[in-house]
Short mmCIF file of C-alpha atoms in Angstrom, two decimals:
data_model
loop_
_atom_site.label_atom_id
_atom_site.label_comp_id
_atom_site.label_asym_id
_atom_site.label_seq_id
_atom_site.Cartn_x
_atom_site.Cartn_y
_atom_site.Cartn_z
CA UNK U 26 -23.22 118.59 -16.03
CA UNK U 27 -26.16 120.84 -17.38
CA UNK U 28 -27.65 123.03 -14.97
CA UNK U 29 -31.08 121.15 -14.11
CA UNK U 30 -34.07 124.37 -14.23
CA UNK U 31 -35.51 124.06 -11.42
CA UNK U 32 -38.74 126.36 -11.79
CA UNK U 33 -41.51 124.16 -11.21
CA UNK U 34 -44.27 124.43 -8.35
CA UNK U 35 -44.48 122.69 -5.60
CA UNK U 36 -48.48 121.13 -7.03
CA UNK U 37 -46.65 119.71 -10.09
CA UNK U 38 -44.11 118.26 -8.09
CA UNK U 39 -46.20 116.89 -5.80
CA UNK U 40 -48.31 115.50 -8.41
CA UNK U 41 -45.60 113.93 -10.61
CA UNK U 42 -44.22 112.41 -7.20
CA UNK U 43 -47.78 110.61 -6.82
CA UNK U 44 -46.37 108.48 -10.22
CA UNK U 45 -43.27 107.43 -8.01
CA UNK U 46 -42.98 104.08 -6.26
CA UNK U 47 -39.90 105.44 -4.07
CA UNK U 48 -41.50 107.25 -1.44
CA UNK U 49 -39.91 109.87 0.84
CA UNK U 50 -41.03 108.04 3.84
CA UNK U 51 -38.18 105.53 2.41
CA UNK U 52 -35.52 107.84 1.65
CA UNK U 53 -31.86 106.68 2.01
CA UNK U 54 -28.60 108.26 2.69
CA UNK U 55 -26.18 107.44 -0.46
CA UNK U 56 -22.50 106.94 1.32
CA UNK U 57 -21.34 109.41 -1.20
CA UNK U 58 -22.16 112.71 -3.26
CA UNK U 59 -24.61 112.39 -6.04
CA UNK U 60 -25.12 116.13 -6.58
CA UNK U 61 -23.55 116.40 -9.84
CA UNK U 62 -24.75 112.74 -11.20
CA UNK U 63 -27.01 112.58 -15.06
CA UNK U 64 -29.90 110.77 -14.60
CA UNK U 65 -30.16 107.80 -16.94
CA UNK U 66 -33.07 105.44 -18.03
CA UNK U 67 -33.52 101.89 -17.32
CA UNK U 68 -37.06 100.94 -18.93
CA UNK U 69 -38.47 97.58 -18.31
CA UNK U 70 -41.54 96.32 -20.86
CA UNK U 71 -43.82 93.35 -19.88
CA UNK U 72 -45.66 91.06 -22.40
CA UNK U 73 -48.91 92.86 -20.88
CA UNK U 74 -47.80 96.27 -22.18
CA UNK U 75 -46.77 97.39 -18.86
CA UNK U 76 -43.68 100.15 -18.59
CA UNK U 77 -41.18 100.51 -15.70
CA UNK U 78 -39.40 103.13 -15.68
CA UNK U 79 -35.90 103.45 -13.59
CA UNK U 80 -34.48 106.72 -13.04
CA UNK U 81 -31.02 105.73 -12.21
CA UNK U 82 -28.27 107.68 -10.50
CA UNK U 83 -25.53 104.85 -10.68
CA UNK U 84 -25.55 101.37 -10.05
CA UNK U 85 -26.21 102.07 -6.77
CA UNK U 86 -28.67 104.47 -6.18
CA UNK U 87 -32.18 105.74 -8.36
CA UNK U 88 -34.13 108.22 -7.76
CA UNK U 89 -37.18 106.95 -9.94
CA UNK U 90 -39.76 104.01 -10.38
CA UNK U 91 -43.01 104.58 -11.24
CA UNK U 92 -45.04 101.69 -13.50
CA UNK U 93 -47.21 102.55 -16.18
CA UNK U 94 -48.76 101.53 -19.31
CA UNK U 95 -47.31 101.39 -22.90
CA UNK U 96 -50.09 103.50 -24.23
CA UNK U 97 -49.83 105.67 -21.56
CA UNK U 98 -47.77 108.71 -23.48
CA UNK U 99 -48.81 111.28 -21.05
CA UNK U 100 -47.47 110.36 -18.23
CA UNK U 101 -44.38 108.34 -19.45
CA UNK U 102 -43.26 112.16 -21.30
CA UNK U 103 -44.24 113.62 -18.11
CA UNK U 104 -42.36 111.29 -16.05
CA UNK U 105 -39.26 111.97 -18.33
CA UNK U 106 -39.09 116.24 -18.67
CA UNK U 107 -39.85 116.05 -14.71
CA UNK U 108 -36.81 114.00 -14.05
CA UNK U 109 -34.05 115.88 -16.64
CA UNK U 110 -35.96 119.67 -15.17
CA UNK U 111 -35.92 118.99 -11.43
CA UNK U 112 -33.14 117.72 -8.54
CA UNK U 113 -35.00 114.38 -7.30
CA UNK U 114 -35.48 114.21 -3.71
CA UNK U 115 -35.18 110.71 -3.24
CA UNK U 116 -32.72 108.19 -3.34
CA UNK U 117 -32.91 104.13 -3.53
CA UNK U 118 -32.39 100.90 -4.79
CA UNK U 119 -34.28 98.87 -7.01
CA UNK U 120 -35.20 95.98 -5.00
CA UNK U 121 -36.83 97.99 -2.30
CA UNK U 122 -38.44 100.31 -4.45
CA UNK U 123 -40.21 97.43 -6.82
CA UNK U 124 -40.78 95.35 -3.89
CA UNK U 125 -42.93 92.29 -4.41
CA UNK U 126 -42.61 92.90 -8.22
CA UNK U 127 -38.72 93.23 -7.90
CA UNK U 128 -38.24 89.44 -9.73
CA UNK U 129 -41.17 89.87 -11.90
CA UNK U 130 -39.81 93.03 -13.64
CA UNK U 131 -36.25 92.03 -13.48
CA UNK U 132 -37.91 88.79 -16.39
CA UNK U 133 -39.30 92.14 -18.18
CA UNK U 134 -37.33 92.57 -21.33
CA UNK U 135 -35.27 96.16 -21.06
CA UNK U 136 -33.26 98.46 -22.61
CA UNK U 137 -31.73 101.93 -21.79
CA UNK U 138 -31.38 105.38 -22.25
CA UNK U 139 -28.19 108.02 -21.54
CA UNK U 140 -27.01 110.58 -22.08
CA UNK U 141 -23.76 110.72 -24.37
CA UNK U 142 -21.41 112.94 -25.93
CA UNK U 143 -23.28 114.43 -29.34
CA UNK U 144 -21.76 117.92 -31.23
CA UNK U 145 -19.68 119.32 -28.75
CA UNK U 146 -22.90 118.34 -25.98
CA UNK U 147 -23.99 115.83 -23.95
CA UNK U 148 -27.68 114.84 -25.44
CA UNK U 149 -29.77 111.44 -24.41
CA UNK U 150 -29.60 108.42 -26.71
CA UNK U 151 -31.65 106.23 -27.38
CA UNK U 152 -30.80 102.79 -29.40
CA UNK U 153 -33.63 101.98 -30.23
CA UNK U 154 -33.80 104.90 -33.09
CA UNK U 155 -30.54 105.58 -32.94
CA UNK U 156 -31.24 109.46 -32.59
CA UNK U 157 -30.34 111.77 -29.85
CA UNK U 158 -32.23 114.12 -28.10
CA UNK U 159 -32.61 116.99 -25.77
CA UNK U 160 -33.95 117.16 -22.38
CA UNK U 161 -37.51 119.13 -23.96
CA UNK U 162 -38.45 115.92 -25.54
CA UNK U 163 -40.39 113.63 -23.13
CA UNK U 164 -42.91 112.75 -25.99
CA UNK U 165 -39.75 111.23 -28.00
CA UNK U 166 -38.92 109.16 -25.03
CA UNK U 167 -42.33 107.73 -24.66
CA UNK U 168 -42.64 107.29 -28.20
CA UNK U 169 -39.10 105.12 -27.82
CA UNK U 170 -41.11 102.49 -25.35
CA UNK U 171 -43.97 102.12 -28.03
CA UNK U 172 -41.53 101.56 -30.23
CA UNK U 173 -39.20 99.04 -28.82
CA UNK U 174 -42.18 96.97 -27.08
CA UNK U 175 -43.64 96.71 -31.40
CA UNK U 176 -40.22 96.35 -32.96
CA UNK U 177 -39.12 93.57 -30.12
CA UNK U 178 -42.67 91.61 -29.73
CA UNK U 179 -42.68 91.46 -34.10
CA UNK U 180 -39.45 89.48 -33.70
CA UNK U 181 -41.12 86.73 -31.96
CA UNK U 182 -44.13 86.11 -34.32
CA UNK U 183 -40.98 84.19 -36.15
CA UNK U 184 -40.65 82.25 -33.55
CA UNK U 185 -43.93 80.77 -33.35
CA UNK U 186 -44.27 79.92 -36.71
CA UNK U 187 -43.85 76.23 -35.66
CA UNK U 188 -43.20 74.55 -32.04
CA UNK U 189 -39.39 73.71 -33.54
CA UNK U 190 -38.04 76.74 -31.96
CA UNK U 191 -39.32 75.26 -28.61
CA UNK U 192 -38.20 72.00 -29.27
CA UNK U 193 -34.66 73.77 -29.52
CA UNK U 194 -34.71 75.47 -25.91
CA UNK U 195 -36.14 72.52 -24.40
CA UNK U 196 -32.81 70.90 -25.91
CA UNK U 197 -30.57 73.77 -24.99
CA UNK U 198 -32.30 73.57 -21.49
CA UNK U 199 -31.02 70.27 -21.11
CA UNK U 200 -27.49 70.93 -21.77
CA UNK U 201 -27.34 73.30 -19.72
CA UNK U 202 -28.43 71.56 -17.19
CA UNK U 203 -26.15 68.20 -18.31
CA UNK U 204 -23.44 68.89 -16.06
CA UNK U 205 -22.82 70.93 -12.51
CA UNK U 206 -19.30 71.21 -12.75
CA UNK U 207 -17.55 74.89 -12.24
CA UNK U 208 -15.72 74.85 -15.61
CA UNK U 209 -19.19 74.10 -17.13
CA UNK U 210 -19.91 78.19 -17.65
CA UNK U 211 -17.39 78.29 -19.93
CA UNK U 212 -17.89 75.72 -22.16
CA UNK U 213 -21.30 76.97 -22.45
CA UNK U 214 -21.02 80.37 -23.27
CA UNK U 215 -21.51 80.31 -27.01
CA UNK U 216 -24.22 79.09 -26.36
CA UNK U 217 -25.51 81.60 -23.53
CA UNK U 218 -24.19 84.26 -25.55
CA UNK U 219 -27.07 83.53 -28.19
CA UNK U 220 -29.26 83.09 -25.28
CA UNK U 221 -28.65 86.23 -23.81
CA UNK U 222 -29.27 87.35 -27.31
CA UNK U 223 -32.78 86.54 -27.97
CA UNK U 224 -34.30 88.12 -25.17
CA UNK U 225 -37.26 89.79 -27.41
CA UNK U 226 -38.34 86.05 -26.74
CA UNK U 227 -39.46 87.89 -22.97
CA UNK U 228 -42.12 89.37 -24.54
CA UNK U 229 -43.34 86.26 -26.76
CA UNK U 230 -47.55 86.22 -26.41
CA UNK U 231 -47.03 82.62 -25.20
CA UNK U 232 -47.06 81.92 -21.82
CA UNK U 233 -45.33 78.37 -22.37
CA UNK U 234 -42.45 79.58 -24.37
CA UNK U 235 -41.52 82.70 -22.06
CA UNK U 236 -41.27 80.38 -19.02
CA UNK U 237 -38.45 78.03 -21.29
CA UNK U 238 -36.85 80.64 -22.14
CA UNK U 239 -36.38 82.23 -18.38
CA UNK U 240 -35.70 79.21 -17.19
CA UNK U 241 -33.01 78.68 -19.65
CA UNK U 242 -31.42 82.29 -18.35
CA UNK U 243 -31.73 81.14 -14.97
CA UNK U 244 -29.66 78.18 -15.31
CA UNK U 245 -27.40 80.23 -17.48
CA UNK U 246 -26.97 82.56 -14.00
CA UNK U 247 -26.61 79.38 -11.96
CA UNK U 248 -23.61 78.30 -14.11
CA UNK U 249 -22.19 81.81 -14.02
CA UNK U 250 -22.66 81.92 -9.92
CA UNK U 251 -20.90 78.72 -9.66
CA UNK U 252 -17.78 79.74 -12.01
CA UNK U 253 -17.65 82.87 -9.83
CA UNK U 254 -17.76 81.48 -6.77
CA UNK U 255 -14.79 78.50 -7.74
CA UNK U 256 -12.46 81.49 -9.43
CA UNK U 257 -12.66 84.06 -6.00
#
């Protein structure tokens, strides 16, 4: 792991800590060392151009989660050269950290960002460009969010052409929900393959046609849970 430089003053941290939802009031104990762990980034769009941003440690633990605005390039470059420059203090879990918005941001549509192995060093990547980069380049990273949230919410201006494409998830709604047996999941997953899929649909302007959609993944999850739960 790269060494982390950790010369920053105690009035930026304190400000750039005023962006985080995990407070140290909150702190927890992870059950085992983290010291040496690369942050990664789990970023979380709404249809109402809102950003979450996860700074994850492992599946476990983050030590990020502030909510911002897609426009709001300042402090979503900000957010990402504090995180790669300085150790972070505080260590959590999702769930507590979001809180009441836990379910609402888990239906935001998301994508990631790590680091990986690039010309002999480890660089982040982002697949939404394709392109690496260095831990100096918070403006790239914000620019990434615009950029997914545009290239994603274009795809479903395709979709609304017509109401067909909702008459076709109100139909694959209903076969999902055709049968409760535990083998069901896997006769299904073609079909909740191409689901999973289309999840630019998360962002679709229309209220209507985001709610069919989630409720499609959910009973996509409620087959899954039941297969799980028959094969333990």
């Amino acid at each position: 792991m790269e060494e982390r430089n950790l010369n920053i003053t105690s009035n930026d941290r304190e400000k750039m800590e005023q962006l985080n939802q995990i407070q140290q009031i909150n702190r927890v104990t992870p059950n085992y060392n983290l010291d040496n762990t690369e942050i990664s980034f789990a970023i979380y769009v709404s249809p109402e151009q809102e950003a979450c941003i996860i700074g994850k440690l492992d599946n476990n633990y983050i030590c990020w989660c502030s909510i911002t605005t897609i426009t709001d390039y300042e402090n979503k470059a900000a957010i990402f050269d504090y995180l790669v420059k300085c150790k972070p203090e505080t260590i959590f879990n999702e769930p507590e950290a979001l809180g009441g918005r836990y379910r609402e941001v888990m239906n935001w549509h998301k994508f990631y960002i790590e680091k990986k192995f690039y010309q002999n060093k480890h660089k982040y990547y982002s697949p939404i460009s394709g392109a690496f980069f260095d831990n100096d380049n918070g403006q790239f990273f914000a620019g990434e969010i615009r950029t997914f949230f545009d290239n994603e919410l274009s795809k479903c201006k395709y979709r609304l052409i017509d109401d067909s494409y909702i008459v076709i998830l109100k139909k694959y709604q209903a076969i999902l929900t055709k049968q409760s047996d535990d083998g069901y999941y896997c006769t299904l997953k073609p079909l909740i393959s191409l689901l999973e899929d289309e999840s630019y649909l998360k962002l679709c302007p229309v209220a209507e046609f985001r709610r069919l959609y989630l409720e499609c993944l959910k009973e996509c999850a409620n087959l899954y849970n039941r297969y799980m739960t028959a094969v333990r």
